[in-house]
Short mmCIF file of C-alpha atoms in Angstrom, two decimals:
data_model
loop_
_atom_site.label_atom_id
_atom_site.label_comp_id
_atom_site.label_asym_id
_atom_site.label_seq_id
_atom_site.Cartn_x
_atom_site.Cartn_y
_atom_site.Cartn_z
CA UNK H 1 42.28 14.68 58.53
CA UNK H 2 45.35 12.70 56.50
CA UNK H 3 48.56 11.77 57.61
CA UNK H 4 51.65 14.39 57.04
CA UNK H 5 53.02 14.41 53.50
CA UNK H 6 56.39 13.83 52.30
CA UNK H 7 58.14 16.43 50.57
CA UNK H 8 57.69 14.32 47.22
CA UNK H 9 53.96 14.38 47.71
CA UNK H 10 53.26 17.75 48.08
CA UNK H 11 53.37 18.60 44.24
CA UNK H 12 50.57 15.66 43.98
CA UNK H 13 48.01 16.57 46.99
CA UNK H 14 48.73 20.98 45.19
CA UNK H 15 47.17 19.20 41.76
CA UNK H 16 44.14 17.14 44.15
CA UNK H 17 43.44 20.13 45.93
CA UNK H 18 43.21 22.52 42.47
CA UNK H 19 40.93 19.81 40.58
CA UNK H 20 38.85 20.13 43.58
CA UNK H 21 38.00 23.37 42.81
CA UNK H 22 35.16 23.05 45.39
CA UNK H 23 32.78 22.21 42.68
CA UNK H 24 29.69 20.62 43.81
CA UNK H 25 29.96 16.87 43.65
CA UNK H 26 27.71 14.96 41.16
CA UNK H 27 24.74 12.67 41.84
CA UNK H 28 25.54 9.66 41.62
CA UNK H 29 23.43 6.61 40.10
CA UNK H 30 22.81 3.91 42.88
CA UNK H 31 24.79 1.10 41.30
CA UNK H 32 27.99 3.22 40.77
CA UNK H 33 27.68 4.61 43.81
CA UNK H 34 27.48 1.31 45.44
CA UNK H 35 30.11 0.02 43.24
CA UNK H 36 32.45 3.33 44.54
CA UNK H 37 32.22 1.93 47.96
CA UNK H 38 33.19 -1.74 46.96
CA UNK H 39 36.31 -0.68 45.05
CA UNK H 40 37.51 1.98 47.94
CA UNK H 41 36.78 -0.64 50.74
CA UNK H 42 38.63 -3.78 49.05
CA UNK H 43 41.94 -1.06 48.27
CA UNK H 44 41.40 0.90 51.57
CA UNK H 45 43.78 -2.39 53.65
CA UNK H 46 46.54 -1.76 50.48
CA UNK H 47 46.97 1.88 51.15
CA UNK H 48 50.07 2.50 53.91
CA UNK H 49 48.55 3.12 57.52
CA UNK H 50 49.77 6.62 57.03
CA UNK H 51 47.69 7.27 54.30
CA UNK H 52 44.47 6.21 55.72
CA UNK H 53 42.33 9.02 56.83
CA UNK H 54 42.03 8.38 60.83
CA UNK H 55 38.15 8.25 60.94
CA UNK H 56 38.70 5.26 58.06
CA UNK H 57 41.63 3.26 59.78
CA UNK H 58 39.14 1.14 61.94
CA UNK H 59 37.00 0.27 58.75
CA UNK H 60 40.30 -0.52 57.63
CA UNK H 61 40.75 -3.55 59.98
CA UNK H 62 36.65 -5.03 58.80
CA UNK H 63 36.87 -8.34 57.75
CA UNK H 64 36.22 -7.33 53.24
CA UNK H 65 32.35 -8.59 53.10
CA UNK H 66 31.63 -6.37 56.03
CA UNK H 67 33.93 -3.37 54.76
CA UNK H 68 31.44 -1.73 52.79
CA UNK H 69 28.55 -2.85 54.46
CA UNK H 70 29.73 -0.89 57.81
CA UNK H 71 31.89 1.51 56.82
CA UNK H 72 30.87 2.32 53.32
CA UNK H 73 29.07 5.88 54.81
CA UNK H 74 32.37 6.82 56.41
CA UNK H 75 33.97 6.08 53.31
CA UNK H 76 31.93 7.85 51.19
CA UNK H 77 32.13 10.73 53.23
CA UNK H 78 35.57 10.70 53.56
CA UNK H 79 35.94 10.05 49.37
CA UNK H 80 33.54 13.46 49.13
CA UNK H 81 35.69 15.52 52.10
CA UNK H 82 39.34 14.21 51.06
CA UNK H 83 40.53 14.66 47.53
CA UNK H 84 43.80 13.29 48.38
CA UNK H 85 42.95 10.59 49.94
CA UNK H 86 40.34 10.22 46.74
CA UNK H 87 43.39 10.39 44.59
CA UNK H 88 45.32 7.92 46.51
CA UNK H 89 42.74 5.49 46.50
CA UNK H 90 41.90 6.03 43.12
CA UNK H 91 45.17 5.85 41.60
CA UNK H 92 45.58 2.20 43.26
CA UNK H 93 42.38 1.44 42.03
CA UNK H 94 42.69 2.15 39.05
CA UNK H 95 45.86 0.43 38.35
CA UNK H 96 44.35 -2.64 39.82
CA UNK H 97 42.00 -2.43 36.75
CA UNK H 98 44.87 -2.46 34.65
CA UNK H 99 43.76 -1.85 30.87
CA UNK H 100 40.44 -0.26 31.95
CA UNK H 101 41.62 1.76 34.03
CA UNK H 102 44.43 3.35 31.77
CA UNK H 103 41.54 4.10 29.28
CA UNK H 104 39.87 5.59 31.88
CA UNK H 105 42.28 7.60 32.64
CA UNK H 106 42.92 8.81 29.49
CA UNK H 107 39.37 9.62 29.19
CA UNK H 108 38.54 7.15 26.76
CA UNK H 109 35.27 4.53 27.77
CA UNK H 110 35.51 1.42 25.78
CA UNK H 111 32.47 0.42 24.40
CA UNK H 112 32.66 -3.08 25.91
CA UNK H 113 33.54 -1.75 29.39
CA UNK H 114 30.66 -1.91 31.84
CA UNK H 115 29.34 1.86 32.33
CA UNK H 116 29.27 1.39 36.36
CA UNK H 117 32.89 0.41 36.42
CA UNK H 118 33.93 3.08 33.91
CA UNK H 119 31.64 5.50 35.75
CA UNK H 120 33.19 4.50 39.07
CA UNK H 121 37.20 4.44 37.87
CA UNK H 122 36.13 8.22 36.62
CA UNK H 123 35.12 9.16 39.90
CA UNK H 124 37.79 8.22 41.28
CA UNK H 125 40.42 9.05 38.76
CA UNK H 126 38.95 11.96 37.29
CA UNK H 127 40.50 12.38 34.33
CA UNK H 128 39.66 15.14 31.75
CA UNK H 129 35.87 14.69 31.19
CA UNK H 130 35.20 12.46 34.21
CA UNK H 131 32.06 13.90 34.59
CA UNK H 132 30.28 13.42 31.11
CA UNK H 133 31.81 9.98 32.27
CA UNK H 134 29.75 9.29 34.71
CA UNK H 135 26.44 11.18 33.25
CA UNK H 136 26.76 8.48 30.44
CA UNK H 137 27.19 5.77 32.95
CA UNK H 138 24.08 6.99 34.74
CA UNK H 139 22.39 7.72 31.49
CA UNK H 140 23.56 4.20 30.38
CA UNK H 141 22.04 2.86 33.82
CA UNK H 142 18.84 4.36 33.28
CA UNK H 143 18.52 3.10 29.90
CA UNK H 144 19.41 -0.49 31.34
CA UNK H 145 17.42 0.21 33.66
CA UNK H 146 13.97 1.26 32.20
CA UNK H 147 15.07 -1.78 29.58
CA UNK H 148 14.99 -4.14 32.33
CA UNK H 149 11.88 -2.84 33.58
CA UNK H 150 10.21 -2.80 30.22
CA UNK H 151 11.06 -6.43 29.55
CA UNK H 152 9.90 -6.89 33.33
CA UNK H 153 6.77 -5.45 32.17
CA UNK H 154 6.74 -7.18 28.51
CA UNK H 155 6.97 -10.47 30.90
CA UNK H 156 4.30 -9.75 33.33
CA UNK H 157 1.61 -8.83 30.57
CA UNK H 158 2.85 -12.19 28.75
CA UNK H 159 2.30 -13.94 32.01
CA UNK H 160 -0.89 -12.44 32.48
CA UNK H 161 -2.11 -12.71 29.02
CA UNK H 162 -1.33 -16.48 29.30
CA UNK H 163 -3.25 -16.70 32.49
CA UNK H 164 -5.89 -14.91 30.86
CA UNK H 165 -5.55 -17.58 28.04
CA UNK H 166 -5.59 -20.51 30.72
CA UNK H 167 -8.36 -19.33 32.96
CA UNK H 168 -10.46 -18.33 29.10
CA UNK H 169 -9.59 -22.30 28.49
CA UNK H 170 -11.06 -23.14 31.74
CA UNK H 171 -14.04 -20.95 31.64
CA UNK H 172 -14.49 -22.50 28.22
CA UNK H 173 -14.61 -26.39 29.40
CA UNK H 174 -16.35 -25.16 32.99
CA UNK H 175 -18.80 -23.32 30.43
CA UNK H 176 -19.26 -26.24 28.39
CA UNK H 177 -19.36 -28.63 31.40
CA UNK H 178 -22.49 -26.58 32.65
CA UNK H 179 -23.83 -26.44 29.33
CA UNK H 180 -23.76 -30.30 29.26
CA UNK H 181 -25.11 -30.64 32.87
CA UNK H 182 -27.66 -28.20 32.51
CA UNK H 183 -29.08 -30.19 28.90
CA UNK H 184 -28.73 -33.11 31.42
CA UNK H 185 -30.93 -31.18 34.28
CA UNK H 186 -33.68 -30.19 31.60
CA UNK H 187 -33.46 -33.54 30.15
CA UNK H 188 -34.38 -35.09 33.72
CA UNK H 189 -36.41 -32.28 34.72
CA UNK H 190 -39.10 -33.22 31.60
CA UNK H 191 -38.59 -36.80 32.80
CA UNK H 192 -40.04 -36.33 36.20
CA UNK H 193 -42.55 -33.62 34.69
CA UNK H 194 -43.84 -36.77 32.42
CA UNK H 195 -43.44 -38.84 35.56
CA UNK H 196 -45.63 -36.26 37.52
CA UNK H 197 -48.58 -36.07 34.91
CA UNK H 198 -48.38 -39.68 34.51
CA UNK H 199 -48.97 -40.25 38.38
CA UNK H 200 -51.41 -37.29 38.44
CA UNK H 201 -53.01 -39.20 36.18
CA UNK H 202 -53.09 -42.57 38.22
CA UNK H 203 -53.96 -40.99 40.96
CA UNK H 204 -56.93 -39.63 39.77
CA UNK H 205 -58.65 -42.16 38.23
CA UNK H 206 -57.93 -44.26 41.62
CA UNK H 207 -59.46 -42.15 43.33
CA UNK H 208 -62.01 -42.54 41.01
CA UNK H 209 -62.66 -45.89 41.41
CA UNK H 210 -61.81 -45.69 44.99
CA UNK H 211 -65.25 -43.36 45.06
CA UNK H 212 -67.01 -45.75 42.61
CA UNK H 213 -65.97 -48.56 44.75
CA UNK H 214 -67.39 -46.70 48.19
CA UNK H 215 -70.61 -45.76 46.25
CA UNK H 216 -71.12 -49.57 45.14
CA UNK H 217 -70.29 -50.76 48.76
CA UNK H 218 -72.78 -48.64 50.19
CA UNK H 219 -75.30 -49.14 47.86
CA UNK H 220 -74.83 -53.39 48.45
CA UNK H 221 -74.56 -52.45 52.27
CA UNK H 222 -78.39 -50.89 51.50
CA UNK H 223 -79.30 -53.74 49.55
CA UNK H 224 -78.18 -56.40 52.66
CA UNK H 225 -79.33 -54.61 55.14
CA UNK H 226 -82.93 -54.48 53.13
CA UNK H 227 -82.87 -58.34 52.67
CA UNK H 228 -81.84 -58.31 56.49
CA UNK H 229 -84.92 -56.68 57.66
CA UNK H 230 -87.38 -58.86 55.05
CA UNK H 231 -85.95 -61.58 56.42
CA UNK H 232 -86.63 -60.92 59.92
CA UNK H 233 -90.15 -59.57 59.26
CA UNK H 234 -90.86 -63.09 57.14
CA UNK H 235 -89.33 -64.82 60.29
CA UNK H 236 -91.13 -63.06 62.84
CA UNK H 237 -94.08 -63.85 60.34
CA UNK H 238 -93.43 -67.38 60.47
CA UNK H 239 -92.92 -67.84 64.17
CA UNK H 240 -96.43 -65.82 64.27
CA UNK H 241 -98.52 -68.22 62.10
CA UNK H 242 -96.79 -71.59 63.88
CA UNK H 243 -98.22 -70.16 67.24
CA UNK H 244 -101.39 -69.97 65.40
CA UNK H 245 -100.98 -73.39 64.17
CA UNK H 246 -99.89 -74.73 67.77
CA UNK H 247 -102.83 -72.94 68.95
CA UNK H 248 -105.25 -74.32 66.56
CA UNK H 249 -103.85 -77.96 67.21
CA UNK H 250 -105.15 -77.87 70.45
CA UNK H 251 -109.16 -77.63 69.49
CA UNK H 252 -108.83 -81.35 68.46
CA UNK H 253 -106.73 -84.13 67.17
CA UNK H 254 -107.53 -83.86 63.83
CA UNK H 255 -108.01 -80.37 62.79
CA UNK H 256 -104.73 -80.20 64.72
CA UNK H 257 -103.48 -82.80 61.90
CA UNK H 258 -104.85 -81.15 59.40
CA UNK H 259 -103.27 -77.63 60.45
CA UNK H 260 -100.31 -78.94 60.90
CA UNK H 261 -100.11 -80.65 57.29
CA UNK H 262 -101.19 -77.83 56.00
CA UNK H 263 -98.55 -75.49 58.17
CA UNK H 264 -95.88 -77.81 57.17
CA UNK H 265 -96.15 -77.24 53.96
CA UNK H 266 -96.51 -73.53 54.04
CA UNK H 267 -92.88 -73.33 56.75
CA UNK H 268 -91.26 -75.62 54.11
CA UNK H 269 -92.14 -73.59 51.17
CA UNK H 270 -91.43 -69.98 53.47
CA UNK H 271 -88.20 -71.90 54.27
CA UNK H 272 -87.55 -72.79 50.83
CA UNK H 273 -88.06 -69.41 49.67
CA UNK H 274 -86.06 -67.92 52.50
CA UNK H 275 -83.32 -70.11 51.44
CA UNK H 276 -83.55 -69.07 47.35
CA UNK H 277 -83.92 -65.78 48.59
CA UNK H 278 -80.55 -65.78 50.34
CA UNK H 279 -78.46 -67.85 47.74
CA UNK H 280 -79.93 -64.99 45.50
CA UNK H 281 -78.59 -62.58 47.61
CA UNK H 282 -75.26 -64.25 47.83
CA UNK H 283 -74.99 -63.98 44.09
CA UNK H 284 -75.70 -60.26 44.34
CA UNK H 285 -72.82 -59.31 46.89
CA UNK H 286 -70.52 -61.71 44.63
CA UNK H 287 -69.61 -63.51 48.00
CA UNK H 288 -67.96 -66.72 47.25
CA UNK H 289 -66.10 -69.23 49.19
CA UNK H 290 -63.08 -67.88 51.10
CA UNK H 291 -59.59 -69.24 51.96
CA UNK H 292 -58.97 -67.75 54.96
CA UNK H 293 -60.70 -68.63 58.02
CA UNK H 294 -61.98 -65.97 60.75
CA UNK H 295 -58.87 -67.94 63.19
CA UNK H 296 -56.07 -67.54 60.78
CA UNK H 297 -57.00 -63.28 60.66
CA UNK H 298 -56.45 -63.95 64.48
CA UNK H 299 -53.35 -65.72 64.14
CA UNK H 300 -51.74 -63.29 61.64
CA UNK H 301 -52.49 -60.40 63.79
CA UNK H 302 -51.90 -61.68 66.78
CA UNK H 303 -50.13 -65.12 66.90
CA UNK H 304 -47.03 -66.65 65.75
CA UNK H 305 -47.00 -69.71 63.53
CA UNK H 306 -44.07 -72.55 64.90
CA UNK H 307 -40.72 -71.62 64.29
CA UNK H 308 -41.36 -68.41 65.93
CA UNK H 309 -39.92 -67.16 69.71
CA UNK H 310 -43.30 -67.64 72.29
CA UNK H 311 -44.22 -67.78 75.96
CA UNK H 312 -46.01 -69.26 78.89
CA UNK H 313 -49.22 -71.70 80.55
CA UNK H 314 -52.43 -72.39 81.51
CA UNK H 315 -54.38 -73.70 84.37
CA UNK H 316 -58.01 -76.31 84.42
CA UNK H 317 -61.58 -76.25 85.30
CA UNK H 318 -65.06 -77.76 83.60
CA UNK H 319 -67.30 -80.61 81.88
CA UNK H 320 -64.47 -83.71 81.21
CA UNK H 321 -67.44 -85.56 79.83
CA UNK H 322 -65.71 -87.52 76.60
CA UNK H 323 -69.66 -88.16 75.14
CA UNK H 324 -70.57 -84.50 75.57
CA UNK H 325 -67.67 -83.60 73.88
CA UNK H 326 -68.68 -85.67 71.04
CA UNK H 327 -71.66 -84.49 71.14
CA UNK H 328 -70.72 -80.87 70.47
CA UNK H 329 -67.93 -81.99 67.84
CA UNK H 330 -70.91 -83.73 65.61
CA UNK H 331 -72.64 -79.99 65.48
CA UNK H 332 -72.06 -79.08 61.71
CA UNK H 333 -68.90 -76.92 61.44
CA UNK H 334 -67.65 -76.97 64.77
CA UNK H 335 -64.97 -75.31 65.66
CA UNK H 336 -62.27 -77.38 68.21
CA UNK H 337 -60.07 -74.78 70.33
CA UNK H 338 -58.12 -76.18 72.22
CA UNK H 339 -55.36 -75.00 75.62
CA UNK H 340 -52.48 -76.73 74.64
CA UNK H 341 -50.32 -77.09 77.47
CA UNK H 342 -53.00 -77.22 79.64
CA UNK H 343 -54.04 -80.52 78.37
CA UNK H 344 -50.87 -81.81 77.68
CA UNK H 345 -49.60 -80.65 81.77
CA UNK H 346 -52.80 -82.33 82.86
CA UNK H 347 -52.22 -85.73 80.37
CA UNK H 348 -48.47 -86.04 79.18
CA UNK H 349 -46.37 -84.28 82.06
CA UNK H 350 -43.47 -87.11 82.36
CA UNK H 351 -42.80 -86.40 78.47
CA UNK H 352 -40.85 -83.04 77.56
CA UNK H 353 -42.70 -80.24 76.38
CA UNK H 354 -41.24 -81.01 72.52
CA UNK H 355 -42.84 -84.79 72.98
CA UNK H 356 -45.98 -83.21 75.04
CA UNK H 357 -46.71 -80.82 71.93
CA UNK H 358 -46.49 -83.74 69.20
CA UNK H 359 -48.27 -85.94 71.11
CA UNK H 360 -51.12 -83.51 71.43
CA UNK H 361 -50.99 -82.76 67.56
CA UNK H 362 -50.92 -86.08 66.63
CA UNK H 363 -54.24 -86.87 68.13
CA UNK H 364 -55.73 -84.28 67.40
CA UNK H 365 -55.34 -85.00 64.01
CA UNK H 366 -57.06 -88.24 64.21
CA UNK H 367 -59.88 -86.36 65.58
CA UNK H 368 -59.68 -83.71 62.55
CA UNK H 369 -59.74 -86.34 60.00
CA UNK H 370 -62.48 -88.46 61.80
CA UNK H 371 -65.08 -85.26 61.86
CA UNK H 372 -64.16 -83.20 59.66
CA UNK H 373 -63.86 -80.09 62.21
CA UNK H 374 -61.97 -76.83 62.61
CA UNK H 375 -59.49 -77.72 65.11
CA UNK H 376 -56.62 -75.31 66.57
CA UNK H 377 -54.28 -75.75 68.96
CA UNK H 378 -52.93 -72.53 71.06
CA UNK H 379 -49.42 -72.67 72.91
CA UNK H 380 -48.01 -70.05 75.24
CA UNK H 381 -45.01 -68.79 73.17
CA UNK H 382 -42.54 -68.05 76.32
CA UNK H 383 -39.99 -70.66 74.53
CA UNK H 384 -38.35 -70.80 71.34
CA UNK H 385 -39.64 -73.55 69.16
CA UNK H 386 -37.69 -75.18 67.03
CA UNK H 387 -38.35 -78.20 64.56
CA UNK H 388 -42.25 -78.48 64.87
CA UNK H 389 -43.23 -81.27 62.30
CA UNK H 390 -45.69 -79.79 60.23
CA UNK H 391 -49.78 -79.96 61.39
CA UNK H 392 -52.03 -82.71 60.06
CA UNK H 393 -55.04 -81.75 58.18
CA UNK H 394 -56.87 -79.90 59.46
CA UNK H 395 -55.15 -78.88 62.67
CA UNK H 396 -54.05 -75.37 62.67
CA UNK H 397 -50.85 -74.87 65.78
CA UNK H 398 -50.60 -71.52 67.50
CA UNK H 399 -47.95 -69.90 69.64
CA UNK H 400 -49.22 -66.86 71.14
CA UNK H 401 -46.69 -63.42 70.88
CA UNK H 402 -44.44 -61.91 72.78
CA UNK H 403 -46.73 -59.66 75.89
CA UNK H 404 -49.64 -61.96 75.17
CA UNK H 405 -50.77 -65.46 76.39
CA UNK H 406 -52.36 -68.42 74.70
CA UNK H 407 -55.56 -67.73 77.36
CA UNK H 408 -55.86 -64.08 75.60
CA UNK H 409 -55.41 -65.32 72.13
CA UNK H 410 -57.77 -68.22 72.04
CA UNK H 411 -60.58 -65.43 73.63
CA UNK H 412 -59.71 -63.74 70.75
CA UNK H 413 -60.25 -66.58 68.26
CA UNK H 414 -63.85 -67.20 70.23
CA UNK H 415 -64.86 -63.76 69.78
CA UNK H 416 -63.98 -63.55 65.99
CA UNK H 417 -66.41 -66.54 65.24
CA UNK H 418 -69.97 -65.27 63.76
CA UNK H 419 -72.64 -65.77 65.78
CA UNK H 420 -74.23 -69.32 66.19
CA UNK H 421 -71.31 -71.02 64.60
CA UNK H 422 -70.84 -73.95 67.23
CA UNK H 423 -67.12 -73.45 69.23
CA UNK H 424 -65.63 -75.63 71.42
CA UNK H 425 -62.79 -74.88 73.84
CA UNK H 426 -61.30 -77.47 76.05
CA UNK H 427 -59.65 -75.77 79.33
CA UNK H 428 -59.45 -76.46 82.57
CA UNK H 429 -58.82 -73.05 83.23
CA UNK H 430 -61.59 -71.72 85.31
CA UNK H 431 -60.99 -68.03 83.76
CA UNK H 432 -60.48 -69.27 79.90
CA UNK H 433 -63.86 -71.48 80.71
CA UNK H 434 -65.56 -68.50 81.90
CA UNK H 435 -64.72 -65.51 79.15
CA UNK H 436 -65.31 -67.94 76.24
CA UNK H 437 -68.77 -69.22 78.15
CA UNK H 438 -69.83 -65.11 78.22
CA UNK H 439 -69.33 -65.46 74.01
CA UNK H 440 -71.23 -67.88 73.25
CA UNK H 441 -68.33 -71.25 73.08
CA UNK H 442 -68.71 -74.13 74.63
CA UNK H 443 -65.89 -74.84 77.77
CA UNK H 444 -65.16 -78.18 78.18
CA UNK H 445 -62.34 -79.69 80.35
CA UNK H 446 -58.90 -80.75 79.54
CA UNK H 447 -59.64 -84.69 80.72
CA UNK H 448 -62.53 -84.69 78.51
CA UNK H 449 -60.29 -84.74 75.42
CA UNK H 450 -57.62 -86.61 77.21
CA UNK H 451 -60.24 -89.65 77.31
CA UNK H 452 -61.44 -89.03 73.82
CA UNK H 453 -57.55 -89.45 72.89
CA UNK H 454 -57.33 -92.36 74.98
CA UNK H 455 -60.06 -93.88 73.01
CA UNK H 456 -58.89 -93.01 69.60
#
């Protein structure tokens, strides 16, 4: 509904109502329709209040940017419904446009003149030929707008044909980076195939002479054990025919002289032979001299030369006999073992264990150098010991390990000496005394070689 009309107006809302005609309004393109709406809702506030259709006077009062955003339906609707208020409208519209809008008017579209505003002053002022207006504005539209979406698609395929491009650049250094690493891979690969064959290789013929090796042991092994058993039978032998000899001596003084010349003789050449017979068989098993003593195998498996962390003590017990002691040093390789804080608890207990130990290794390296023995000295290794002067000759020092003591490790040094080697071990502890005793070593006690130090 519209306000009442003045007499003056009436010729002017006869002419809206006729161009009506009731034709069927024309679909509108998006943009002019939106542009419609902007152009009635900025000029609806200019039109008098009692020209403003009542269902538009409260869009009237919107603040403009929310005009057409809230009320641009109602406006539409009311721009479709009212013709005169369309003409109204449209006529201030259009002379707000000024130049445009008298061309429009006149049915003229410059060819400068955006097609949306031409196509929405034409709605609005719908001159003669508004509507081939507007078709060219929407046919213009279209046209922009398939243009715009052709150079939207022009720009994606560029973008994606340089991606394409980049990620073809990439692929062609990744591809050339494998290509390089892969040369590299084959390159190390033959490496550690040569590598392989080469240690096959090696390993074979080790294992070659590892078998060659086992078959001459065992054949040498054969070969002692042989010369073993001959020389047992030639001993048992001899020990047979001096019986007879001994036995013979007794029928008189004489023939006894006489058998035992003649025995002599025959014992010194068996012996002599015996003796040939095993420097032969030394030369056969290649055994020559050796650096290493059966004690210092004990004391790198189980000892700790000085300098080393160590432990604990001893106690005392047996012969303290100073001549029997000599006695048993004068036996030809003798081997001295001796408890060494045992003696030097027993001899040298007002000194500190520091002045206790050199003491002790002094003098018995006057004893070393005066017969030629073996001579090793074992210390319980429960303190660290630092700054031991170095042994004399022939005086090997000892600290036994961590978990073990110096008792355990000089029954170890006793047990790896061969069989009839002469081994003396000065103790006066009743238990060290009694293991070594049960191996064949000779115990002797701690003031025995006290007084033989005494004397040096």
């Amino acid at each position: 509904m519209s306000a009442p009309l003045s007499p003056d107006d009436r010729p002017v809302e006869e002419a809206a109502l006729a161009d009506a005609d009731f034709t069927p309004e024309p679909v509108l393109p998006e943009g002019v329709r939106q542009r419609i709406m902007t152009l009635a809702a900025a000029a609806l506030p200019g039109l008098p209040a009692d020209e403003i259709p009542v269902a538009l006077r409260r869009v009237a009062r919107f603040a403009p940017n929310r005009r057409a955003r809230l009320g641009g339906r109602d406006i539409a609707a009311q721009l479709v419904a009212d013709p005169l208020f369309r003409q109204r409208i449209g006529a201030r519209i259009v002379t707000e446009a000024g130049d445009l809008g008298a061309a429009v008017t006149s049915g003229v579209a410059p060819a400068a003149a955006d097609p949306v505003e031409v196509a929405a002053l034409a709605y609005l002022a719908r001159p003669e030929g508004w509507r081939a207006l507007i078709d060219a504005a929407g046919d213009a539209v279209r046209a922009e707008a398939d243009t715009a979406a052709v150079a939207g698609q022009i720009r994606a395929a560029e973008q994606r044909a340089a991606r394409a491009e980049h990620d073809r650049a990439v692929a062609r250094v990744e591809a050339d980076k494998l290509r390089d690493e892969l040369a590299r891979v084959r390159e190390e690969l033959g490496q550690l195939r040569e590598e392989a064959r080469t240690t096959g290789k090696a390993l074979r013929e080790a294992q070659a002479a590892q078998k060659r090796a086992s078959d001459l042991l065992a054949t040498e092994k054969g070969r002692a054990a042989r010369a073993a058993l001959d020389h047992e039978a030639e001993v048992r032998r001899l020990r047979g025919r001096l019986s007879d000899a001994e036995a013979a001596a007794a029928t008189g003084k004489q023939a006894a002289k006489d058998a035992r010349a003649v025995d002599d003789a025959r014992l010194w050449l068996l012996l002599e032979t015996i003796g040939q017979a095993a420097s032969g068989l030394r030369r056969e098993l290649a055994l020559g001299p050796t650096d290493k003593l059966p004690a210092d195998f004990v004391a790198d498996a189980s000892a700790d030369r000085p300098g080393a962390p160590e432990r604990s003590r001893a106690r005392a017990q047996d012969t303290d006999d100073p001549g029997r002691l000599d006695q048993l040093l004068a036996l030809p390789r003798a081997h001295l073992v001796v408890d060494g804080y045992n003696v030097t608890k027993r001899g040298f207990a007002d000194m500190s264990l520091e002045q206790q130990r050199k003491r002790l290794i002094t003098g018995l390296g006057g004893i070393a150098a005066q017969t030629g023995d073996e001579i090793t000295v074992v210390f319980d290794g429960a303190e660290r010991v630092h700054g031991l002067p170095p042994a004399p000759r022939g005086v090997r020092v000892l600290f036994s390990r961590k978990g073990t003591t110096a008792d355990e490790l000089i029954r170890q040094l006793v047990r790896a000496e061969p069989p009839g080697r002469p081994v003396v071990v000065v103790s006066s502890d009743r238990e060290v005394a009694d293991g070594v005793r049960r191996h064949g070593a000779y115990p002797m006690g701690a003031d025995s070689l006290l007084r033989r130090l005494s004397r040096s």
